[in-house]
Coordinates of C-alpha atoms and ligand atoms in Angstrom, one line a residue:
X29 CA 223.7 30.0 -133.6
X30 CA 227.1 29.1 -135.3
X31 CA 229.3 26.6 -133.6
X32 CA 232.9 27.4 -133.0
X33 CA 235.6 25.0 -132.0
X34 CA 238.6 25.1 -129.6
X35 CA 241.2 22.4 -128.7
X36 CA 240.3 22.9 -124.8
X37 CA 237.7 24.9 -123.1
X38 CA 238.4 26.0 -119.5
X39 CA 235.4 27.3 -117.5
X40 CA 236.6 29.7 -114.6
X41 CA 239.6 32.2 -114.8
X42 CA 240.5 32.2 -111.2
X43 CA 244.0 31.5 -110.0
X44 CA 244.0 27.7 -111.2
X45 CA 242.0 28.3 -114.4
X46 CA 244.0 31.3 -115.6
X47 CA 247.3 29.2 -114.7
X48 CA 246.1 26.4 -117.0
X49 CA 245.2 28.4 -119.8
X50 CA 248.6 30.0 -119.8
X51 CA 250.3 26.5 -119.5
X52 CA 248.4 24.8 -122.3
X53 CA 248.4 27.9 -124.6
X54 CA 252.3 27.7 -124.1
X55 CA 252.2 24.1 -125.3
X56 CA 250.5 25.0 -128.5
X57 CA 246.7 24.2 -127.8
X58 CA 244.0 26.6 -128.7
X59 CA 242.1 27.6 -125.6
X60 CA 238.6 29.2 -124.9
X61 CA 238.5 30.5 -121.3
X62 CA 234.9 31.1 -120.1
X63 CA 234.6 33.4 -117.1
X64 CA 231.4 34.6 -115.5
X65 CA 232.9 37.9 -114.0
X66 CA 235.7 40.2 -115.1
X67 CA 238.3 40.4 -112.5
X68 CA 239.8 43.7 -111.1
X69 CA 243.0 44.2 -113.0
X70 CA 243.9 47.8 -111.6
X71 CA 243.7 49.2 -108.1
X72 CA 245.0 52.0 -106.0
X73 CA 248.7 51.3 -104.8
X74 CA 248.2 51.6 -101.2
X75 CA 245.0 49.2 -101.1
X76 CA 245.2 45.7 -100.0
X77 CA 243.1 42.6 -101.0
X78 CA 241.8 40.9 -98.0
X79 CA 242.1 37.6 -99.7
X80 CA 245.9 36.4 -99.8
X81 CA 247.5 33.1 -100.4
X82 CA 250.6 31.5 -98.9
X83 CA 252.4 30.4 -102.0
X84 CA 254.6 27.4 -101.8
X85 CA 257.9 27.2 -103.8
X86 CA 256.3 24.5 -106.3
X87 CA 253.6 27.2 -107.0
X88 CA 256.2 29.8 -107.5
X89 CA 258.1 27.7 -110.1
X90 CA 254.8 27.2 -111.9
X91 CA 254.3 31.0 -112.1
X92 CA 257.8 31.5 -113.0
X93 CA 257.7 28.9 -115.8
X94 CA 254.5 30.6 -117.1
X95 CA 256.4 34.0 -117.0
X96 CA 253.7 35.5 -114.7
X97 CA 256.1 35.6 -111.7
X98 CA 257.9 38.8 -112.6
X99 CA 254.5 40.4 -113.0
X100 CA 253.5 39.4 -109.4
X101 CA 256.7 40.8 -108.2
X102 CA 256.2 44.0 -109.8
X103 CA 252.7 44.3 -108.1
X104 CA 253.7 43.1 -104.6
X105 CA 254.8 39.7 -103.2
X106 CA 256.2 39.2 -99.7
X107 CA 258.6 36.5 -99.0
X108 CA 258.7 35.1 -95.4
X109 CA 261.7 33.4 -93.8
X110 CA 260.3 32.3 -90.4
X111 CA 257.2 30.7 -89.2
X112 CA 256.2 30.3 -85.5
X113 CA 253.3 28.1 -84.6
X114 CA 252.1 27.9 -80.9
X115 CA 249.6 27.2 -78.5
X116 CA 249.5 28.6 -75.0
X117 CA 248.0 28.1 -71.5
X118 CA 248.1 24.4 -71.6
X119 CA 247.7 24.3 -67.9
X120 CA 250.1 21.2 -67.7
X121 CA 253.7 21.7 -66.6
X122 CA 255.9 20.8 -69.5
X123 CA 259.7 21.1 -69.8
X124 CA 259.2 23.0 -73.0
X125 CA 256.8 25.6 -74.4
X126 CA 254.5 23.9 -76.9
X127 CA 255.8 25.9 -79.9
X128 CA 257.5 25.1 -83.2
X129 CA 259.7 27.4 -85.0
X130 CA 260.8 26.9 -88.6
X131 CA 263.4 29.0 -90.4
X132 CA 264.4 29.0 -94.2
X133 CA 268.2 28.9 -93.4
X134 CA 267.7 25.5 -91.6
X135 CA 266.9 24.0 -95.0
X136 CA 269.3 26.1 -97.0
X137 CA 266.4 28.2 -98.7
X138 CA 266.1 31.8 -99.0
X139 CA 262.6 31.9 -97.7
X140 CA 259.9 29.5 -96.8
X141 CA 257.3 30.9 -99.4
X142 CA 255.5 34.1 -100.2
X143 CA 252.3 35.8 -99.3
X144 CA 250.6 37.1 -102.3
X145 CA 247.2 38.8 -102.6
X146 CA 244.8 36.8 -104.7
X147 CA 244.1 39.6 -107.0
X148 CA 247.9 40.1 -107.6
X149 CA 248.0 36.4 -108.7
X150 CA 245.0 36.5 -110.9
X151 CA 245.7 40.0 -112.4
X152 CA 249.3 38.7 -113.5
X153 CA 247.9 35.6 -114.9
X154 CA 245.3 37.6 -116.8
X155 CA 247.9 39.8 -118.1
X156 CA 249.9 36.8 -119.4
X157 CA 247.0 35.3 -121.1
X158 CA 246.3 38.5 -122.9
X159 CA 249.8 38.1 -124.5
X160 CA 249.1 34.6 -125.7
X161 CA 247.2 34.6 -129.2
X162 CA 245.8 31.3 -128.9
X163 CA 243.7 32.0 -125.9
X164 CA 240.3 33.4 -126.6
X165 CA 238.7 34.8 -123.4
X166 CA 235.0 35.1 -123.2
X167 CA 233.9 37.4 -120.3
X168 CA 231.3 37.6 -119.0
X169 CA 230.2 34.2 -120.1
X170 CA 227.8 31.5 -118.5
X171 CA 227.3 28.0 -119.3
X172 CA 223.7 26.7 -119.5
X173 CA 224.5 23.3 -120.9
X174 CA 227.1 20.5 -121.5
X175 CA 227.3 17.6 -124.0
X176 CA 229.8 15.2 -122.8
X177 CA 231.5 12.5 -124.8
X178 CA 235.3 11.2 -125.3
X179 CA 235.7 12.6 -128.9
X180 CA 233.9 16.0 -129.2
X181 CA 232.4 17.4 -126.1
X182 CA 230.7 20.8 -126.3
X183 CA 229.4 23.7 -124.0
X184 CA 226.3 25.7 -124.6
X185 CA 226.4 29.2 -123.3
X186 CA 223.4 31.3 -121.9
X187 CA 223.3 33.3 -125.1
X188 CA 222.9 30.2 -127.3
X189 CA 226.4 30.1 -128.5
X190 CA 227.8 26.5 -128.9
X191 CA 231.6 25.6 -128.7
X192 CA 232.9 22.2 -129.6
X193 CA 236.3 21.0 -128.2
X194 CA 238.3 17.9 -127.4
X195 CA 238.3 18.5 -123.5
X196 CA 236.3 20.7 -121.1
X197 CA 238.2 21.7 -117.8
X198 CA 235.9 22.8 -114.8
X199 CA 238.1 25.3 -113.0
X200 CA 234.8 27.1 -111.6
X201 CA 235.5 27.0 -108.0
X202 CA 234.0 25.3 -104.9
X203 CA 230.3 25.8 -106.1
X204 CA 231.3 24.5 -109.8
X205 CA 228.1 24.6 -111.9
X206 CA 230.0 22.4 -114.5
X207 CA 230.4 19.7 -111.9
X208 CA 226.7 19.9 -111.1
X209 CA 225.9 19.8 -114.9
X210 CA 228.1 16.7 -115.4
X211 CA 226.3 14.9 -112.5
X212 CA 229.3 14.6 -110.3
X213 CA 228.3 14.6 -106.6
X214 CA 230.7 15.8 -103.7
X215 CA 231.4 14.4 -100.2
X216 CA 232.4 16.3 -97.2
X217 CA 231.1 18.4 -94.1
X218 CA 231.0 21.9 -92.8
X219 CA 233.6 22.8 -90.0
X220 CA 231.3 24.9 -88.0
X221 CA 234.0 27.4 -88.3
X222 CA 234.0 30.7 -90.2
X223 CA 237.4 32.5 -91.1
X224 CA 237.4 36.3 -90.6
X225 CA 240.1 37.8 -92.8
X226 CA 241.4 41.5 -93.0
X227 CA 244.6 43.4 -93.1
X228 CA 246.2 44.9 -89.9
X229 CA 249.1 47.1 -89.0
X230 CA 251.5 45.5 -86.4
X231 CA 253.5 47.7 -83.9
X232 CA 256.3 45.3 -83.9
X233 CA 256.7 45.2 -87.9
X234 CA 256.3 42.0 -89.9
X235 CA 259.7 40.5 -89.1
X236 CA 259.4 38.4 -92.2
X237 CA 257.5 35.8 -90.3
X238 CA 254.3 33.9 -90.4
X239 CA 252.6 33.3 -86.9
X240 CA 249.9 31.0 -86.1
X241 CA 248.3 30.3 -82.7
X242 CA 246.1 27.3 -82.2
X243 CA 243.0 28.0 -79.9
X244 CA 240.1 25.6 -79.2
X245 CA 237.9 27.7 -81.2
X246 CA 240.2 27.6 -84.2
X247 CA 243.5 28.7 -85.5
X248 CA 244.6 32.4 -86.0
X249 CA 247.2 32.8 -88.8
X250 CA 249.0 36.2 -89.3
X251 CA 250.6 36.5 -92.8
X252 CA 253.1 39.0 -93.4
X253 CA 252.7 41.6 -96.0
X254 CA 254.9 44.6 -96.8
X255 CA 256.7 46.4 -93.9
X256 CA 254.5 46.3 -90.8
X257 CA 251.4 44.8 -92.4
X258 CA 249.8 41.5 -91.8
X259 CA 246.9 39.7 -93.6
X260 CA 245.1 37.7 -90.9
X261 CA 242.9 34.5 -91.2
X262 CA 241.0 34.0 -87.9
X263 CA 239.0 30.8 -87.9
X264 CA 236.5 30.6 -85.2
X265 CA 232.9 29.7 -84.4
X266 CA 230.3 31.2 -86.7
X267 CA 228.7 33.2 -83.8
X268 CA 232.1 34.7 -82.7
X269 CA 233.0 35.4 -86.2
X270 CA 230.0 37.4 -86.8
X271 CA 230.6 39.4 -83.6
X272 CA 234.2 40.0 -84.7
X273 CA 233.0 41.4 -88.1
X274 CA 230.2 43.6 -86.6
X275 CA 232.1 45.1 -83.7
X276 CA 233.6 48.6 -83.9
X277 CA 237.2 48.7 -85.5
X278 CA 238.9 49.5 -82.1
X279 CA 237.1 46.7 -80.3
X280 CA 238.2 44.3 -83.1
X281 CA 241.8 45.5 -83.1
X282 CA 242.0 45.0 -79.2
X283 CA 240.4 41.5 -79.4
X284 CA 242.9 40.6 -82.1
X285 CA 245.9 41.8 -80.2
X286 CA 244.6 39.8 -77.1
X287 CA 244.1 36.6 -79.4
X288 CA 247.8 37.0 -80.6
X289 CA 249.0 37.3 -77.2
X290 CA 250.5 40.7 -77.9
X291 CA 253.4 38.8 -79.7
X292 CA 253.5 41.6 -82.4
X293 CA 252.7 44.4 -80.1
X294 CA 249.3 46.2 -80.7
X295 CA 247.6 45.4 -83.9
X296 CA 245.4 47.9 -85.7
X297 CA 242.6 47.0 -88.2
X298 CA 243.0 48.6 -91.7
X299 CA 239.9 48.7 -94.0
X300 CA 237.3 46.0 -94.4
X301 CA 236.7 42.7 -92.8
X302 CA 235.4 39.4 -94.6
X303 CA 233.9 36.2 -93.4
X304 CA 234.2 32.7 -95.2
X305 CA 232.4 29.7 -93.9
X306 CA 234.8 26.7 -93.8
X307 CA 234.1 23.2 -95.2
X308 CA 235.9 20.1 -96.4
X309 CA 234.5 19.0 -99.9
X310 CA 235.7 16.6 -102.3
X311 CA 234.3 15.6 -105.7
X312 CA 233.5 11.9 -106.0
X313 CA 235.2 11.8 -109.5
X314 CA 237.6 14.1 -111.1
X315 CA 236.7 13.1 -114.6
X316 CA 233.9 12.1 -117.1
X317 CA 234.5 11.4 -120.7
X318 CA 235.5 14.8 -122.1
X319 CA 235.5 16.6 -118.7
X320 CA 238.2 17.1 -115.9
X321 CA 237.8 19.1 -112.7
X322 CA 240.8 21.0 -111.3
X323 CA 241.4 23.3 -108.1
X324 CA 238.5 23.9 -105.8
X325 CA 236.0 22.5 -108.3
X326 CA 237.6 19.1 -107.2
X327 CA 238.5 19.7 -103.5
X328 CA 238.2 22.3 -100.8
X329 CA 240.3 22.0 -97.7
X330 CA 240.6 23.9 -94.4
X331 CA 243.0 27.0 -94.7
X332 CA 244.8 26.2 -91.7
X333 CA 247.9 25.3 -93.6
X334 CA 247.4 27.4 -96.5
X335 CA 247.4 24.6 -99.1
X336 CA 244.2 25.0 -101.2
X337 CA 245.4 26.9 -104.2
X338 CA 248.8 25.2 -104.0
X339 CA 247.0 21.9 -104.6
X340 CA 245.0 23.3 -107.2
X341 CA 248.1 24.6 -109.1
X342 CA 249.6 21.1 -109.0
X343 CA 246.4 19.7 -110.5
X344 CA 246.7 22.1 -113.4
X345 CA 250.5 21.3 -113.9
X346 CA 249.9 17.7 -113.7
X347 CA 247.0 17.8 -116.4
X348 CA 249.2 19.8 -118.6
X349 CA 251.8 17.1 -118.6
X350 CA 249.3 14.4 -119.3
X351 CA 247.5 16.3 -122.1
X352 CA 250.9 17.1 -123.9
X353 CA 251.9 13.4 -123.5
X354 CA 248.4 12.2 -124.8
X355 CA 248.7 14.7 -127.8
X356 CA 252.3 13.5 -128.6
X357 CA 251.1 9.9 -128.7
X358 CA 248.0 10.6 -130.8
X359 CA 245.6 9.8 -127.9
X360 CA 242.2 11.7 -127.7
X361 CA 242.6 14.3 -124.8
X362 CA 239.1 13.8 -123.5
X363 CA 239.3 10.0 -123.5
X364 CA 239.0 8.2 -119.9
X365 CA 242.1 6.4 -120.9
X366 CA 244.0 9.8 -120.8
X367 CA 242.1 11.4 -118.0
X368 CA 242.3 8.4 -115.6
X369 CA 246.1 9.2 -115.5
X370 CA 245.3 12.6 -114.3
X371 CA 242.7 11.5 -111.7
X372 CA 245.1 8.8 -110.5
X373 CA 248.0 11.2 -110.0
X374 CA 246.1 13.9 -108.1
X375 CA 243.2 12.3 -106.3
X376 CA 245.1 10.3 -103.6
X377 CA 247.5 13.2 -103.0
X378 CA 244.7 15.7 -102.5
X379 CA 242.6 13.3 -100.3
X380 CA 245.9 12.8 -98.1
X381 CA 246.5 16.5 -97.8
X382 CA 242.8 17.1 -97.0
X383 CA 242.7 14.4 -94.3
X384 CA 246.0 15.7 -92.7
X385 CA 244.4 19.2 -92.4
X386 CA 241.3 17.7 -91.0
X387 CA 243.1 15.8 -88.6
X388 CA 245.1 18.8 -87.6
X389 CA 241.8 20.9 -87.1
X390 CA 240.2 18.2 -84.9
X391 CA 243.5 17.6 -82.8
X392 CA 243.9 21.4 -82.3
X393 CA 240.4 22.5 -82.1
X394 CA 239.5 21.0 -78.6
X395 CA 240.3 21.3 -75.1
X396 CA 240.2 17.6 -74.0
X397 CA 243.2 17.4 -71.5
X398 CA 244.9 14.1 -72.6
X399 CA 244.7 15.3 -76.3
X400 CA 245.9 18.8 -75.3
X401 CA 248.9 17.1 -73.7
X402 CA 249.5 14.6 -76.5
X403 CA 249.7 17.6 -79.1
X404 CA 251.9 19.6 -76.7
X405 CA 254.2 16.9 -76.4
X406 CA 254.0 16.1 -80.5
X407 CA 255.0 19.8 -80.8
X408 CA 257.8 19.8 -78.4
X409 CA 259.1 16.6 -80.0
X410 CA 258.9 18.0 -83.6
X411 CA 260.7 21.2 -82.3
X412 CA 263.6 19.1 -80.9
X413 CA 263.8 16.7 -83.9
X414 CA 265.5 18.7 -86.6
X415 CA 265.1 16.0 -89.3
X416 CA 261.4 15.6 -88.7
X417 CA 261.0 19.5 -88.7
X418 CA 262.8 19.8 -92.0
X419 CA 260.8 17.0 -93.7
X420 CA 257.6 18.8 -92.4
X421 CA 258.7 22.0 -93.9
X422 CA 260.1 20.8 -97.2
X423 CA 256.8 19.0 -97.7
X424 CA 254.8 22.1 -97.1
X425 CA 257.0 24.0 -99.3
X426 CA 256.4 21.6 -102.2
X427 CA 260.2 20.8 -102.6
X428 CA 259.8 17.1 -101.9
X429 CA 258.4 14.3 -103.7
X430 CA 257.7 13.9 -107.5
X431 CA 256.6 17.2 -109.1
X432 CA 255.0 17.9 -112.5
X433 CA 257.3 19.5 -115.1
X434 CA 255.9 23.0 -114.5
X435 CA 256.5 22.9 -110.7
X436 CA 260.2 22.1 -111.2
X437 CA 263.0 24.7 -111.1
X438 CA 263.9 25.7 -114.8
X439 CA 265.7 28.8 -113.9
Ligands
FAD522 C1 240.1 32.3 -95.8 C2 240.9 31.5 -96.7 C3 242.2 31.6 -96.8 C4 242.9 30.8 -97.8 N1 244.3 30.9 -97.8 C5 244.9 30.1 -98.7 C6 246.5 30.1 -98.7 O1 247.0 30.8 -97.9 N2 247.0 29.3 -99.5 C7 246.4 28.4 -100.5 O2 247.0 27.8 -101.2 N3 245.1 28.5 -100.5 C8 244.3 29.1 -99.6 N4 242.9 29.2 -99.7 C9 242.2 28.5 -100.7 C10 242.2 29.2 -102.0 O3 241.6 30.5 -101.8 C11 241.4 28.4 -103.0 O4 241.9 27.0 -103.1 C12 241.4 29.0 -104.4 O5 240.8 30.3 -104.4 C13 240.8 28.1 -105.6 O6 241.2 28.6 -106.8 P1 240.3 28.2 -108.1 O7 240.8 28.9 -109.1 O8 240.3 26.8 -108.0 O9 238.8 28.8 -107.8 P2 238.1 30.1 -107.5 O10 239.2 31.1 -106.8 O11 236.9 29.9 -106.7 O12 237.9 30.6 -109.0 C14 236.8 30.3 -109.8 C15 236.6 31.1 -110.9 O13 235.6 30.6 -111.7 C16 234.5 31.6 -111.9 N5 233.3 30.9 -112.2 C17 232.5 30.4 -111.2 N6 231.5 29.7 -111.8 C18 231.6 29.8 -113.3 C19 230.9 29.6 -114.3 N7 229.8 28.7 -114.3 N8 231.4 29.8 -115.6 C20 232.5 30.6 -115.6 N9 233.2 31.0 -114.7 C21 232.7 30.7 -113.4 C22 234.7 32.5 -110.7 O14 234.1 33.8 -111.1 C23 236.1 32.4 -110.6 O15 236.8 33.4 -111.1 C24 242.2 29.9 -98.7 C25 240.7 30.0 -98.7 C26 240.0 30.7 -97.6 C27 238.6 30.5 -97.8

């Protein structure tokens, strides 16, 4: 079999891998993108993907700078201006309701972020990739072997084809086979929670607001979609999740309406339900000579604050900056000298976010009275301390701190 060459090989054309391919191709690198399964690029207009992502301002900037944002807007994106987070029935008399309300106007922004179907994000990025001549997409493609070194790593595909390169990026998701082939282990634990996801219609309309109720079994999030639709992520015990997925649609709608405390009137299930077991996972290393991990291949976090893909997009934006600087200085892209800068920039931040979500999950998923009182007091304090509230929301939106170039506004 002949051997071909490409500056950078990216394994995985999900949201993170496809965004990275567009970013690096725009910088003049030749890219080979290997994807196992061809994504859906067309679908009936009134159908909804049950997988959606709450996209931060930083991620929106990345999509905008990659020219993919208008393609997403054309397909369907839903901005939201408000967010209501609450816990009820504390059983302790408090002078305030344990609830936090955020609104975009408080921080002078037009919205707090956007809810976008995953297939819309991936579809727009794939369309954009197809306009870039220096990206070769091989799909379906599976990798059977890796040969790692700093100067000239290579991958071997199942059909025997070999591709040599200067850097291999694993963007192949939580079960990354490249991570396994490279001998990188992961740490983490299961949450003993499963997220049930689906689309529902709400009697009260979407009100341009995200809603999240914390319950001892896990959080219920309602994310606004067009008009009166919401995408829901209901994290609960695996047993209850199984029941929720299997019960008749009317019984599910009624259970969901009760769980939401009827804040949006009656909720009605539309279409299918899906279930995703939740875990925290972190790769022990993000790099090896000639290899870097990005996105879920490097870290998986609880979806309660909708940060997973937003962190993955910051990984790819940071890696892009570092590779461009390395090329400009004549440094090898796959050397540990270059790649350590990427690991240093992202690993600490991702672990901090994972830790914060883990703490949130533990503090909110139990009914011990003193802990419950403490968190209700915490919510009340945050609600009545505008500077703290604004800091929380600016961090969640990705408009605070040092950002890689692609995540900054260039409009
Ligand atoms: C219920 C739920 C709700 C969530 N909500 C949010 C949210 O609101 N906001 C948010 O930011 N995040 C959210 N997340 C997290 C988010 O979905 C993930 O972080 C994101 O999908 C990771 O993207 P990725 O591109 O790294 O990996 P993936 O989406 O897993 O993509 C990996 C790609 O690699 C391909 N692949 C796999 N193996 C190979 C191989 N060997 N060779 C070639 N290709 C391969 C796959 O086919 C796939 O296309 C949520 C997660 C869950 C479970």
